[in-house]
mmCIF file with all atom_site columns, C-alpha atoms in Angstrom:
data_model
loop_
_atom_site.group_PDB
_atom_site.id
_atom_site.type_symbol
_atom_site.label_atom_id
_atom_site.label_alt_id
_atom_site.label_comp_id
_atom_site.label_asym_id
_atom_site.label_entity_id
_atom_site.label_seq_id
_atom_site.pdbx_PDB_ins_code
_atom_site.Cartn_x
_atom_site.Cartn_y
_atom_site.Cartn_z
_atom_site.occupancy
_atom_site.B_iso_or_equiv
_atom_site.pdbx_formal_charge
_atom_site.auth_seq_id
_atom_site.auth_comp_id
_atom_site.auth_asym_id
_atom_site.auth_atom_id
_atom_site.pdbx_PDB_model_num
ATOM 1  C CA . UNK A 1 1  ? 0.000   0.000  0.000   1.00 59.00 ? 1  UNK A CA 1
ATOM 2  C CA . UNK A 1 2  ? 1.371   3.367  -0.699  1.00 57.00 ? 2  UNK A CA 1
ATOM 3  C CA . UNK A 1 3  ? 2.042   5.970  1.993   1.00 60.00 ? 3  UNK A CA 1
ATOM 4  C CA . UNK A 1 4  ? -0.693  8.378  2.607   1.00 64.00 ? 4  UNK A CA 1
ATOM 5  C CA . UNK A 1 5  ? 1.644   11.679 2.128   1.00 64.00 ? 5  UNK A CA 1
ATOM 6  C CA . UNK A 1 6  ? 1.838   10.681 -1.386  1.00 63.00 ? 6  UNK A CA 1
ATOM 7  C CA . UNK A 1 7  ? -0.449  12.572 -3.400  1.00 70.00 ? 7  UNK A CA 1
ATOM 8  C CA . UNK A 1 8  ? -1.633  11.527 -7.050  1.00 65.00 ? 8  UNK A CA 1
ATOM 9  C CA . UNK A 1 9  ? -1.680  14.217 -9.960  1.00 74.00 ? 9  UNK A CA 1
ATOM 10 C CA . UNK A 1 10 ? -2.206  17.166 -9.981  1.00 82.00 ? 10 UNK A CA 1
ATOM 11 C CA . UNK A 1 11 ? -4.506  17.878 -12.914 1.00 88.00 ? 11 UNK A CA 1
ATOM 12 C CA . UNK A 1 12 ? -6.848  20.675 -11.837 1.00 91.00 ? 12 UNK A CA 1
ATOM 13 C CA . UNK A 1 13 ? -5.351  23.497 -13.706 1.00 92.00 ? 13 UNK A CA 1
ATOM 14 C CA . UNK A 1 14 ? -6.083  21.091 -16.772 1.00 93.00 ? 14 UNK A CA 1
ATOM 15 C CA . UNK A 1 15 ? -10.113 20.358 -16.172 1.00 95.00 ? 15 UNK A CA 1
ATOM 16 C CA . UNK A 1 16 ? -12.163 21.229 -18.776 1.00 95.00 ? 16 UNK A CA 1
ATOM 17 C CA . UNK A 1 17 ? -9.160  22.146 -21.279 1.00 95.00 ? 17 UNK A CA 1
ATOM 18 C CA . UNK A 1 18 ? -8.950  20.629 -24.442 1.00 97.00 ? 18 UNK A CA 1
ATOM 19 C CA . UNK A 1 19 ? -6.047  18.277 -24.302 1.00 96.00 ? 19 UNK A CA 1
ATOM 20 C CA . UNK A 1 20 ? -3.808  15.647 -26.854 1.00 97.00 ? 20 UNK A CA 1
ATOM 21 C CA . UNK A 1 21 ? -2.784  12.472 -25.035 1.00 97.00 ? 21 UNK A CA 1
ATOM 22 C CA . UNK A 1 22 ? -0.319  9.961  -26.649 1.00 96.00 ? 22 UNK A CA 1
ATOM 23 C CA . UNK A 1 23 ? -1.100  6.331  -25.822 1.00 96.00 ? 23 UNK A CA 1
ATOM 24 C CA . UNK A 1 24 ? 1.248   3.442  -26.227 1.00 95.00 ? 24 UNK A CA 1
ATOM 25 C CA . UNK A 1 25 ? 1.696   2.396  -30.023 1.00 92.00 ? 25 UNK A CA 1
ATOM 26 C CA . UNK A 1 26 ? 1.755   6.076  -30.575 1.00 91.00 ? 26 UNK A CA 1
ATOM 27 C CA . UNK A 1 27 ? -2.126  6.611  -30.958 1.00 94.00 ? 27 UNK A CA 1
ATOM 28 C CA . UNK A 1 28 ? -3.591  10.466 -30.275 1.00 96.00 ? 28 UNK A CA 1
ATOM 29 C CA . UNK A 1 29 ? -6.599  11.153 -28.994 1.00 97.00 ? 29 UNK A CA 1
ATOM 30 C CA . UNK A 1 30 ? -7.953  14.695 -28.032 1.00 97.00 ? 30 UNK A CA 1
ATOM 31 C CA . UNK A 1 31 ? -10.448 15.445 -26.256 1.00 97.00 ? 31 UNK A CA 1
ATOM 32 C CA . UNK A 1 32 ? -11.764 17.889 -23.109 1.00 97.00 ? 32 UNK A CA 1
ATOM 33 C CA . UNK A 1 33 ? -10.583 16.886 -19.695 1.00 97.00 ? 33 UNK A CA 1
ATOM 34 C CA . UNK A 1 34 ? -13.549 16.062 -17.735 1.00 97.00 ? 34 UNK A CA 1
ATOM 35 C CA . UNK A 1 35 ? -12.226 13.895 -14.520 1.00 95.00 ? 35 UNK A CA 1
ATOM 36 C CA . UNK A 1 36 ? -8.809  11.661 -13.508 1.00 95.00 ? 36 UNK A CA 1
ATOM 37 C CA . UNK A 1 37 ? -7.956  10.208 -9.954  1.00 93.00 ? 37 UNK A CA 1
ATOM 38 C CA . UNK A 1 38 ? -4.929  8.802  -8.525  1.00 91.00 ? 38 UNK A CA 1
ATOM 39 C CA . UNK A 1 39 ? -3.951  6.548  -10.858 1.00 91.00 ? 39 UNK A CA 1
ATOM 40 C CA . UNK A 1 40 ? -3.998  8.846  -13.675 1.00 93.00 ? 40 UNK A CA 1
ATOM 41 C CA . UNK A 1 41 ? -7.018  7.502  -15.138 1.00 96.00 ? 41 UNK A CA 1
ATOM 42 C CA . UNK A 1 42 ? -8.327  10.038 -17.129 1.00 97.00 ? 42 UNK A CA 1
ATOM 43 C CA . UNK A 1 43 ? -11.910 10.466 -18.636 1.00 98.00 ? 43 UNK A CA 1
ATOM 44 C CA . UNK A 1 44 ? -12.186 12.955 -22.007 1.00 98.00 ? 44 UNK A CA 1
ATOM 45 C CA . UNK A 1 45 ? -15.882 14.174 -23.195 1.00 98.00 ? 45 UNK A CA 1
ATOM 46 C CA . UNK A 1 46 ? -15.696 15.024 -27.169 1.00 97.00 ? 46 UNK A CA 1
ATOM 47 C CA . UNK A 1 47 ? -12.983 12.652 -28.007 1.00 97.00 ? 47 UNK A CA 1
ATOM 48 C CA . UNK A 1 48 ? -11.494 12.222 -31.426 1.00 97.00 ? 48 UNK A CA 1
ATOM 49 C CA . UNK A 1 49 ? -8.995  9.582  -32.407 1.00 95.00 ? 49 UNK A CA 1
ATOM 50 C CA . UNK A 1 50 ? -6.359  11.017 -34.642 1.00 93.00 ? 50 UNK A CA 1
ATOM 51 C CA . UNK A 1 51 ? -5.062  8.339  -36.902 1.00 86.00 ? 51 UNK A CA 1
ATOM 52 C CA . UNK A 1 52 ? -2.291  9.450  -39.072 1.00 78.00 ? 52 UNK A CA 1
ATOM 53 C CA . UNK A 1 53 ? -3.297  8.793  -42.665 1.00 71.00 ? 53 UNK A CA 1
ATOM 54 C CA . UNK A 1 54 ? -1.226  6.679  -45.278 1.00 66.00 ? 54 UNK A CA 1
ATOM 55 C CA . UNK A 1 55 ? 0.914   9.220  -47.739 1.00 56.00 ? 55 UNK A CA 1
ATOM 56 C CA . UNK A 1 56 ? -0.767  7.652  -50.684 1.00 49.00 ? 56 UNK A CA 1
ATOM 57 C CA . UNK A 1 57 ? -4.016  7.611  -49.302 1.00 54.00 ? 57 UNK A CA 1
ATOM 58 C CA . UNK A 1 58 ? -4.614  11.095 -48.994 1.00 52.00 ? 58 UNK A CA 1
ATOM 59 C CA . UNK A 1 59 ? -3.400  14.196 -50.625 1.00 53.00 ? 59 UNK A CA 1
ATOM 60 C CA . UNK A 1 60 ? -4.656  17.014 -47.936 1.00 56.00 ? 60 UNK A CA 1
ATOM 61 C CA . UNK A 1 61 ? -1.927  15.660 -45.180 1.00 56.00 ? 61 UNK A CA 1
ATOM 62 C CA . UNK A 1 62 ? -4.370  15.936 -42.905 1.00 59.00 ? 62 UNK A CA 1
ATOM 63 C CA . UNK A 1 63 ? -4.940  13.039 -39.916 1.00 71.00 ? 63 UNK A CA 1
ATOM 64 C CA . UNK A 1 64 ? -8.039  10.863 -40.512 1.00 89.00 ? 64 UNK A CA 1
ATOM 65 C CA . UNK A 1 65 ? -10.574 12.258 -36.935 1.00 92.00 ? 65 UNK A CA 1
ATOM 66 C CA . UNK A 1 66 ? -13.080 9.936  -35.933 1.00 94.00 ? 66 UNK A CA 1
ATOM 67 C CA . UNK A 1 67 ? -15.459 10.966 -33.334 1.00 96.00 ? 67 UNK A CA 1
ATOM 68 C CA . UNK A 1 68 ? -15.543 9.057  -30.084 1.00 95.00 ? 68 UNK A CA 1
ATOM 69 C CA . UNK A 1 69 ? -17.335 11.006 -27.243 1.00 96.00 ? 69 UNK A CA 1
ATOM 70 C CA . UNK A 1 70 ? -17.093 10.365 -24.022 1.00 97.00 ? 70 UNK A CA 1
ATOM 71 C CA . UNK A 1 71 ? -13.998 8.112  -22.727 1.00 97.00 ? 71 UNK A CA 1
ATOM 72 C CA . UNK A 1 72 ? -12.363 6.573  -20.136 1.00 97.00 ? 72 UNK A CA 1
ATOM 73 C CA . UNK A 1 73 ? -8.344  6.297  -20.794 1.00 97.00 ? 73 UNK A CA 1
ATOM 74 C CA . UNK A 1 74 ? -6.290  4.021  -18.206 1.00 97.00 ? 74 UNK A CA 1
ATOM 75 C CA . UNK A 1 75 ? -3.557  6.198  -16.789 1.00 95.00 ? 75 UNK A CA 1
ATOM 76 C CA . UNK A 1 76 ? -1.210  3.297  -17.094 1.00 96.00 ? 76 UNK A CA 1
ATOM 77 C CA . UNK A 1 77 ? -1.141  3.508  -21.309 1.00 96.00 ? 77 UNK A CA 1
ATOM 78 C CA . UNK A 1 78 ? -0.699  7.296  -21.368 1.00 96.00 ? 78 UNK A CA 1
ATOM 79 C CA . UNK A 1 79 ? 2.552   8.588  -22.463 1.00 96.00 ? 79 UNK A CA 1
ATOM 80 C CA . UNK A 1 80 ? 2.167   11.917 -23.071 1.00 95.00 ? 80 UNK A CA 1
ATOM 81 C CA . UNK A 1 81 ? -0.060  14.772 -22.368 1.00 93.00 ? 81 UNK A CA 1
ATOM 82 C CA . UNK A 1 82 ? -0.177  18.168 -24.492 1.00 94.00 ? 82 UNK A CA 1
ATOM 83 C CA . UNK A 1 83 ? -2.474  21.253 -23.858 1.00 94.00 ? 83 UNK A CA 1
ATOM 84 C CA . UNK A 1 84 ? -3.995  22.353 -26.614 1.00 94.00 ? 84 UNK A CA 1
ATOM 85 C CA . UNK A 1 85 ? -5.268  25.668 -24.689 1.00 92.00 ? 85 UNK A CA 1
ATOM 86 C CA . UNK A 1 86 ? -3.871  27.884 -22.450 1.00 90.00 ? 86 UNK A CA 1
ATOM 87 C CA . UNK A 1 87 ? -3.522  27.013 -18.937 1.00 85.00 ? 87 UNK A CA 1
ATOM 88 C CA . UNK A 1 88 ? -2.814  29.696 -16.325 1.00 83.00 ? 88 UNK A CA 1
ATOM 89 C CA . UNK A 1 89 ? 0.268   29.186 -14.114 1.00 72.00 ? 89 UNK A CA 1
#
């Protein structure tokens, strides 16, 4: 059991901010920050799931978006987490 003066995240400044998280095998997803607890579990309303399209597949470069709502994201497959507003200090 972990001590109780360790605290988890510390995520409030990023609640309801729109925000890019990299999952393992290097899959986006953005979406709004709506919740996340200890473990770094993370729930996103609005989420879209960037997939990066094949070069020959598309000529407007743009990632393929498809619409996934609201999700929960285990904290333990997050790699990386981006801001995609402004967050005050």
């Amino acid at each position: 059991m972990a001590p109780s003066h360790v605290k988890g995240p510390d995520l409030k400044r990023f609640m309801d901010k729109k925000l890019r998280l990299t999952l393992n095998g290097n899959r986006k997803v953005v979406g709004t920050l709506r919740g996340f607890d200890a473990f770094l579990n993370v729930v996103l309303e609005d989420a879209v799931d960037e997939k990066p399209l094949a070069s020959s597949t598309s000529s407007s470069g743009h990632d393929d978006q498809v619409y996934i709502g609201q999700i929960v994201i285990r904290g333990n497959s997050i790699s990386q987490f981006e801001t995609l507003e402004r967050v005050k200090a």
